[in-house]
Amino acid sequence: MQEFHDRTPGDIARYPMVPIRDVVVFPHTKAAFVIGRPTSVRALEEALATDRIIFLATQYDATIEDPTPDQIYQTGTLAYIANSLRKPEELTIKVLVEGRERARALSVEEVDGYYMATLRRAPVVAENSKRLASQVSRVVSMVEQYLKLAQDGNADQIQAALRAGDPSQMVDQLADKMRLEIADKQGLLEIYSAQERLARMIEVLDIEIDKLNVDRTISTRVKRQMEKQQREYYLNEKIKAIHKELGRKDEKAEFDDLKQKIDESGMSKDAMEKALNELRRLEQMPPMSAESTVSRNYLDWLLSVPWKQRSEEIRDIGHAHEVLEADHFGLEKIKDRIIEYLAVRQLVDKPRGSILCFVGPPGVGKTSLGRSIAKATGRQFVRLSLGGVRDEAEIRGHRRTYIGALPGQIIQMMKKAGKINPLILLDEVDKLGADFRGDPSSALLEVLDPEQNHTFQDHYLDVEYDLSQVMFIATANVLHTIPPALQDRLEIIRLAGYTEREKLEIAKRHLIHKQAESSGLKVDQIEFTDDGLKTIIESYTREAGVRNLEREIGSICRKVARRLVQESVDTRQKHDEIDFHFVVDQAAVGTMLGPSRFRSQRVTEQSEIGLVNGLAVTEVGGDVLQVEATLVEGVGKLTLTGKLGDVMQESAQAAITYIRSKAAELGIPADLHKHFDLHVHVPEGAIPKDGPSAGITMATAMTSALTRIPVNKEVAMTGEITLRGKVLPIGGVKEKLLAAHRAGSTSVILPRENEKDLADVPADVIEELHITLVDSMDQVFQVALERPPTPRPDANADVPALVWQPTPGAGGTEGSVTG
């Protein structure tokens, strides 16, 4: 039977309580503090009057002067008052206490002006000695690490706490001596189990060590930065002192020098204002900062581009003509245009700028012509290659916010020229690209427009720059890849290919001398005969220009140079003492360059049925295009081969329709299409071909095949055909006539409307060719076919009228045509 009684349990006691602030008192430790509140003084006096035991508990908020029981932690320490001192003139009491054991307040009440707490003492918990030993070892190592980082003033007392025999006492003493937050200390006080307290102490130490590591890293970084700044300051001061001793300018003098350069640069008002603002910003920046480097680079670019420096132009027409004649053979139209430009410059101070664009196949001298024009006019020459450029920033530059930003190529070329009136050659303008980074051809619109380029704005400089005095010359191989808006700003000047005679003269005047000098030969040591040069031109090159011709001449010069050196070795003489002279004739060309690389584009040896010489234009100039037509047994099908494009195939369809409409006049049997197929082929089938200009060529080949009349082998032709047999004009007349001349044709058929284009053809070519201008296919047949076709007997019969007969009952929507 369970027994009930009213005795107080042994772990329950009542003691006076003193709330303390900013301190936590642990068992097995001593603490000294001052008591001044009347309630606390009254509680202390009550404890001193009895057994000198008092309950000390920390209040939540240290700023509260008179805390209530619910503003005080419930767990505290029962302490023995070892000593107390009160001076008569002071209201406070100095107290030294010794912590004895943990206790928890069950209730707190105010009695006679002080707090009396009913407490429960901390229970005694059985501990696992092995785990305790492991935790103690961990705490000891972490405390040692903490002391290395913290440089704590209580290091000796903390080391003494580690020597405490009891783990519980060790943790309490460590918590008391270490500089921990009040909340952390209170948390340790509220844990009764030594194991749990050690575990909590390990967590607290881990956090504190992390904090100390971060503090140490930051301190080290700050110290290093301060040392770096002090070092830089010291070195800068030392550099200033050295510069002063050497008589050089210091930073202030450098800024003054920049300001003087800005004032003397001649830049526009807006640009000068921007430059001065940037200079003021630069003066306020640390000299080693990244921003100061950006500002300094910007000022350097503003000062490096020319603002008023200009070349003294040569306006002497005679001098310009001499320079152009000395550097280039032929090209009379371009030379005349340059002379006209100089003449206008003499009459007008500031003429409206024009942008020239040289269009022609590779190797005809477009780039070298630009250099000659600069030499003739006395301008600085700079070349900007636009081939493959896809980024708009290449023209206008990057904004300064980007790392490594630079001005665009236009401003860079102006800096390179150093003058405000250079000649800038925009090479390969037809090969500009476009992608997600922008369209550089659109950016060029502002550069090449005389109405806009006096206020050109580069993204990097961000100020208006005057390009109106620059002479721009663009070069291109073809026009169709240049956007129409850009073409509108260009004055197109076409450079067709050279004739064989012109190539021969160019080789004699320029190429041989240049390549001989490059190979180390003297001009009198090598001689090219006309036959030798013609062999190179006809059998080893196929081009409108002279680039490959120069390359082959250079190859021969190198072989001759080898012979010269070998002869000097054999005779044991110096190469400049040998009487050496080598003649490059037709036989020597074959020996040195090997077999011919190109078959000669000559007309056939005899006139054939269904074989016609057509004329075409390629990117390397004009070319002869032989068209073949033949009849085979079949059902009237037209077959076209030779990799022909859509337009060319449609021209063939138009030609066969015209021929069938004129079958009676041409003597073609009426039922021929029912028994035979017509096959038209254009040789060199791997090369794509397109365009309407082969219309009359294919019509003539088909007519020859159908009428069995041979085509004159000396005749070449070009022109577009209509269904009614009309011959329409085409392009590339000069290139095509040059190709016919090279191939050995003596007669060329052209549309009559292309008569105006003959003015551009060299006079010697016109003299050697018999040119027939035609309006219709009848005139073409008269010249091309070796004999006129014999009409069928029914050729003059009246053509029956076509009558529409509706089908009965069909409502007039169905019927048939009868004649």
Coordinates of N, CA, C and O in Angstrom, one line a residue, residues 47-132:
A47 N 20.7 36.2 2.6 CA 21.6 35.1 2.5 C 22.8 35.1 3.5 O 23.2 34.1 4.0
L48 N 23.3 36.3 3.6 CA 24.4 36.5 4.6 C 24.0 36.2 6.0 O 24.7 35.7 6.9
A49 N 22.7 36.5 6.3 CA 22.2 36.3 7.6 C 21.9 34.8 7.9 O 21.8 34.4 9.1
T50 N 21.9 34.0 6.8 CA 21.6 32.5 7.0 C 22.8 31.7 6.7 O 23.9 31.9 7.3
D51 N 22.8 30.9 5.7 CA 23.9 30.0 5.4 C 24.8 30.5 4.2 O 25.6 29.7 3.7
R52 N 24.6 31.7 3.8 CA 25.5 32.4 2.8 C 25.3 31.7 1.4 O 26.2 31.9 0.6
I53 N 24.2 31.0 1.2 CA 23.9 30.4 -0.1 C 22.9 31.3 -0.8 O 21.9 31.7 -0.2
I54 N 23.2 31.6 -2.1 CA 22.3 32.5 -2.9 C 22.1 31.9 -4.3 O 23.0 31.2 -4.8
F55 N 21.0 32.1 -4.9 CA 20.7 31.6 -6.2 C 20.9 32.7 -7.2 O 20.2 33.8 -7.1
L56 N 21.8 32.5 -8.2 CA 22.2 33.5 -9.2 C 21.6 33.0 -10.5 O 22.0 32.0 -11.0
A57 N 20.8 33.9 -11.2 CA 20.2 33.6 -12.5 C 20.4 34.8 -13.4 O 20.2 35.9 -12.9
T58 N 20.7 34.6 -14.6 CA 21.0 35.7 -15.6 C 19.6 36.1 -16.2 O 18.8 35.3 -16.5
Q59 N 19.5 37.5 -16.4 CA 18.3 38.0 -17.0 C 18.4 38.0 -18.5 O 19.5 38.1 -19.0
Y60 N 17.3 37.9 -19.2 CA 17.3 37.9 -20.7 C 17.9 39.1 -21.3 O 18.8 39.1 -22.1
D61 N 17.4 40.3 -20.8 CA 17.8 41.6 -21.4 C 18.6 42.3 -20.4 O 18.0 42.7 -19.3
A62 N 19.9 42.6 -20.7 CA 20.7 43.3 -19.7 C 20.3 44.8 -19.5 O 20.7 45.4 -18.5
T63 N 19.5 45.3 -20.4 CA 19.2 46.7 -20.3 C 18.0 47.0 -19.3 O 17.7 48.1 -19.0
I64 N 17.3 45.9 -18.9 CA 16.2 46.1 -18.0 C 16.7 46.3 -16.6 O 17.4 45.5 -16.1
E65 N 16.2 47.4 -16.0 CA 16.8 47.7 -14.7 C 16.2 46.8 -13.6 O 16.9 46.3 -12.7
D66 N 14.9 46.6 -13.6 CA 14.2 45.8 -12.6 C 13.4 44.7 -13.3 O 12.2 44.9 -13.6
P67 N 14.1 43.6 -13.6 CA 13.4 42.5 -14.3 C 12.4 41.8 -13.4 O 12.5 41.7 -12.2
T68 N 11.3 41.3 -14.0 CA 10.3 40.5 -13.4 C 10.7 39.1 -13.5 O 11.6 38.7 -14.3
P69 N 10.1 38.1 -12.7 CA 10.6 36.7 -12.8 C 10.5 36.1 -14.1 O 11.3 35.3 -14.5
D70 N 9.5 36.5 -15.0 CA 9.5 35.9 -16.3 C 10.5 36.5 -17.3 O 10.5 36.1 -18.4
Q71 N 11.3 37.5 -16.9 CA 12.3 38.0 -17.7 C 13.7 37.5 -17.2 O 14.7 38.1 -17.6
I72 N 13.7 36.5 -16.5 CA 15.0 35.9 -15.9 C 15.0 34.4 -16.3 O 14.0 33.7 -16.3
Y73 N 16.2 33.9 -16.7 CA 16.3 32.5 -17.0 C 15.9 31.7 -15.8 O 16.3 32.0 -14.7
Q74 N 15.3 30.5 -16.0 CA 14.9 29.7 -14.9 C 16.1 28.9 -14.3 O 16.1 28.6 -13.1
T75 N 17.0 28.5 -15.2 CA 18.2 27.8 -14.7 C 19.3 28.7 -14.3 O 19.6 29.6 -15.0
G76 N 19.9 28.5 -13.1 CA 20.9 29.3 -12.6 C 21.9 28.4 -11.8 O 21.9 27.2 -11.9
T77 N 22.6 29.1 -10.9 CA 23.6 28.4 -10.1 C 23.5 28.8 -8.6 O 23.3 30.0 -8.3
L78 N 23.5 27.8 -7.8 CA 23.6 28.0 -6.3 C 25.0 28.3 -6.0 O 25.9 27.5 -6.3
A79 N 25.2 29.5 -5.4 CA 26.6 29.9 -5.1 C 26.8 30.2 -3.6 O 25.8 30.7 -2.9
Y80 N 28.0 30.1 -3.2 CA 28.4 30.4 -1.8 C 29.0 31.8 -1.8 O 29.9 32.0 -2.6
I81 N 28.6 32.7 -0.9 CA 29.1 34.0 -0.9 C 30.4 34.0 -0.1 O 30.4 33.8 1.1
A82 N 31.5 34.0 -0.8 CA 32.8 33.9 -0.2 C 33.2 35.2 0.5 O 33.8 35.2 1.5
N83 N 32.8 36.3 -0.1 CA 33.2 37.6 0.5 C 32.3 38.7 -0.1 O 31.7 38.6 -1.2
S84 N 32.1 39.7 0.8 CA 31.3 40.9 0.3 C 31.9 42.1 1.0 O 32.4 42.0 2.1
L85 N 31.9 43.2 0.2 CA 32.5 44.4 0.7 C 31.5 45.6 0.4 O 31.2 45.7 -0.8
R86 N 31.2 46.4 1.4 CA 30.3 47.5 1.2 C 30.9 48.7 1.9 O 31.1 48.7 3.1
K87 N 31.2 49.7 1.2 CA 31.8 51.0 1.8 C 30.6 51.9 2.2 O 29.5 51.9 1.6
P88 N 30.8 52.6 3.3 CA 29.7 53.4 3.9 C 29.2 54.4 2.9 O 28.0 54.6 2.9
E89 N 30.0 55.0 2.1 CA 29.5 56.1 1.2 C 28.9 55.6 -0.1 O 28.4 56.4 -0.8
E90 N 29.0 54.3 -0.3 CA 28.5 53.7 -1.6 C 27.2 52.8 -1.3 O 27.1 52.2 -0.2
L91 N 26.3 52.8 -2.3 CA 25.1 52.0 -2.1 C 25.3 50.6 -2.7 O 24.4 49.8 -2.5
T92 N 26.4 50.3 -3.4 CA 26.6 49.0 -4.0 C 27.5 48.2 -3.1 O 28.2 48.7 -2.2
I93 N 27.4 46.8 -3.4 CA 28.2 45.9 -2.6 C 29.0 45.0 -3.6 O 28.4 44.5 -4.6
K94 N 30.3 44.9 -3.4 CA 31.1 44.0 -4.2 C 31.1 42.6 -3.6 O 31.3 42.5 -2.4
V95 N 30.8 41.7 -4.5 CA 30.6 40.3 -4.0 C 31.5 39.4 -4.7 O 31.7 39.5 -5.9
L96 N 32.1 38.4 -4.0 CA 32.8 37.3 -4.6 C 32.1 36.0 -4.2 O 31.9 35.7 -3.0
V97 N 31.7 35.2 -5.3 CA 30.9 34.0 -5.0 C 31.6 32.8 -5.6 O 32.5 33.0 -6.5
E98 N 31.3 31.7 -5.1 CA 31.8 30.4 -5.6 C 30.6 29.6 -6.0 O 29.8 29.3 -5.2
G99 N 30.6 29.2 -7.3 CA 29.5 28.4 -7.8 C 29.5 27.0 -7.2 O 30.6 26.3 -7.2
R100 N 28.4 26.4 -6.8 CA 28.4 25.1 -6.2 C 27.7 24.1 -7.1 O 28.2 23.0 -7.4
E101 N 26.4 24.4 -7.5 CA 25.7 23.4 -8.3 C 24.6 24.1 -9.1 O 24.2 25.2 -8.8
R102 N 24.1 23.4 -10.1 CA 23.0 23.9 -10.9 C 21.7 23.7 -10.2 O 21.5 22.8 -9.4
A103 N 20.8 24.6 -10.5 CA 19.4 24.5 -10.0 C 18.5 25.2 -10.9 O 18.8 26.0 -11.7
R104 N 17.2 24.8 -10.8 CA 16.2 25.3 -11.7 C 15.1 25.9 -10.9 O 14.6 25.2 -9.9
A105 N 14.7 27.1 -11.1 CA 13.6 27.8 -10.3 C 12.3 27.2 -10.7 O 11.9 27.3 -11.9
L106 N 11.6 26.7 -9.7 CA 10.2 26.2 -10.0 C 9.2 27.3 -9.8 O 8.3 27.4 -10.6
S107 N 9.5 28.2 -8.9 CA 8.7 29.4 -8.7 C 9.5 30.5 -8.1 O 10.5 30.2 -7.4
V108 N 9.1 31.7 -8.3 CA 9.8 32.9 -7.8 C 8.7 33.8 -7.2 O 7.8 34.1 -7.9
E109 N 8.9 34.2 -6.0 CA 8.0 35.2 -5.4 C 8.7 36.2 -4.6 O 9.9 36.1 -4.2
E110 N 8.1 37.4 -4.5 CA 8.7 38.5 -3.8 C 8.3 38.5 -2.3 O 7.1 38.5 -2.0
V111 N 9.4 38.4 -1.4 CA 9.1 38.4 0.0 C 9.9 39.5 0.7 O 11.2 39.5 0.5
D112 N 9.3 40.4 1.4 CA 9.9 41.4 2.1 C 10.9 42.2 1.3 O 12.0 42.6 1.7
G113 N 10.6 42.5 0.0 CA 11.4 43.3 -0.9 C 12.5 42.6 -1.6 O 13.4 43.3 -2.1
Y114 N 12.5 41.3 -1.6 CA 13.5 40.6 -2.4 C 12.9 39.3 -3.0 O 11.8 38.9 -2.6
Y115 N 13.5 38.7 -4.0 CA 13.0 37.5 -4.6 C 13.4 36.3 -3.9 O 14.6 36.1 -3.5
M116 N 12.5 35.4 -3.6 CA 12.7 34.1 -3.0 C 12.3 33.0 -4.0 O 11.2 33.0 -4.5
A117 N 13.3 32.2 -4.3 CA 13.1 31.1 -5.4 C 12.9 29.8 -4.8 O 13.7 29.4 -3.9
T118 N 11.9 29.0 -5.2 CA 11.8 27.6 -4.9 C 12.5 26.8 -6.0 O 12.2 26.9 -7.1
L119 N 13.5 26.0 -5.6 CA 14.5 25.4 -6.6 C 14.4 23.9 -6.6 O 14.1 23.3 -5.5
R120 N 14.8 23.4 -7.7 CA 15.1 21.9 -7.7 C 16.6 21.8 -8.2 O 17.0 22.3 -9.2
R121 N 17.4 21.1 -7.3 CA 18.8 20.9 -7.7 C 18.9 20.0 -8.9 O 18.1 19.2 -9.1
A122 N 20.1 20.2 -9.6 CA 20.3 19.4 -10.8 C 20.5 18.0 -10.4 O 21.3 17.7 -9.4
P123 N 19.9 17.0 -11.1 CA 20.1 15.6 -10.8 C 21.5 15.1 -11.1 O 22.1 15.6 -12.0
V124 N 21.9 14.0 -10.5 CA 23.2 13.4 -10.8 C 23.0 12.3 -11.9 O 22.1 11.4 -11.7
V125 N 23.7 12.5 -13.0 CA 23.4 11.6 -14.2 C 24.6 10.6 -14.3 O 25.8 11.1 -14.3
A126 N 24.3 9.3 -14.5 CA 25.4 8.4 -14.8 C 26.0 8.6 -16.2 O 25.2 8.7 -17.1
E127 N 27.3 8.6 -16.3 CA 27.9 8.8 -17.6 C 28.8 7.7 -18.1 O 29.3 6.9 -17.3
N128 N 28.9 7.5 -19.4 CA 29.7 6.5 -20.0 C 31.2 7.0 -20.1 O 31.5 8.0 -20.8
S129 N 32.0 6.4 -19.3 CA 33.4 6.9 -19.2 C 34.2 6.9 -20.5 O 35.0 7.8 -20.8
K130 N 34.0 5.8 -21.4 CA 34.7 5.7 -22.6 C 34.3 6.9 -23.5 O 35.2 7.6 -24.2
R131 N 33.0 7.2 -23.7 CA 32.6 8.3 -24.5 C 33.1 9.6 -23.9 O 33.5 10.5 -24.7
L132 N 33.0 9.7 -22.6 CA 33.5 11.0 -22.0 C 35.0 11.2 -22.3 O 35.4 12.3 -22.6

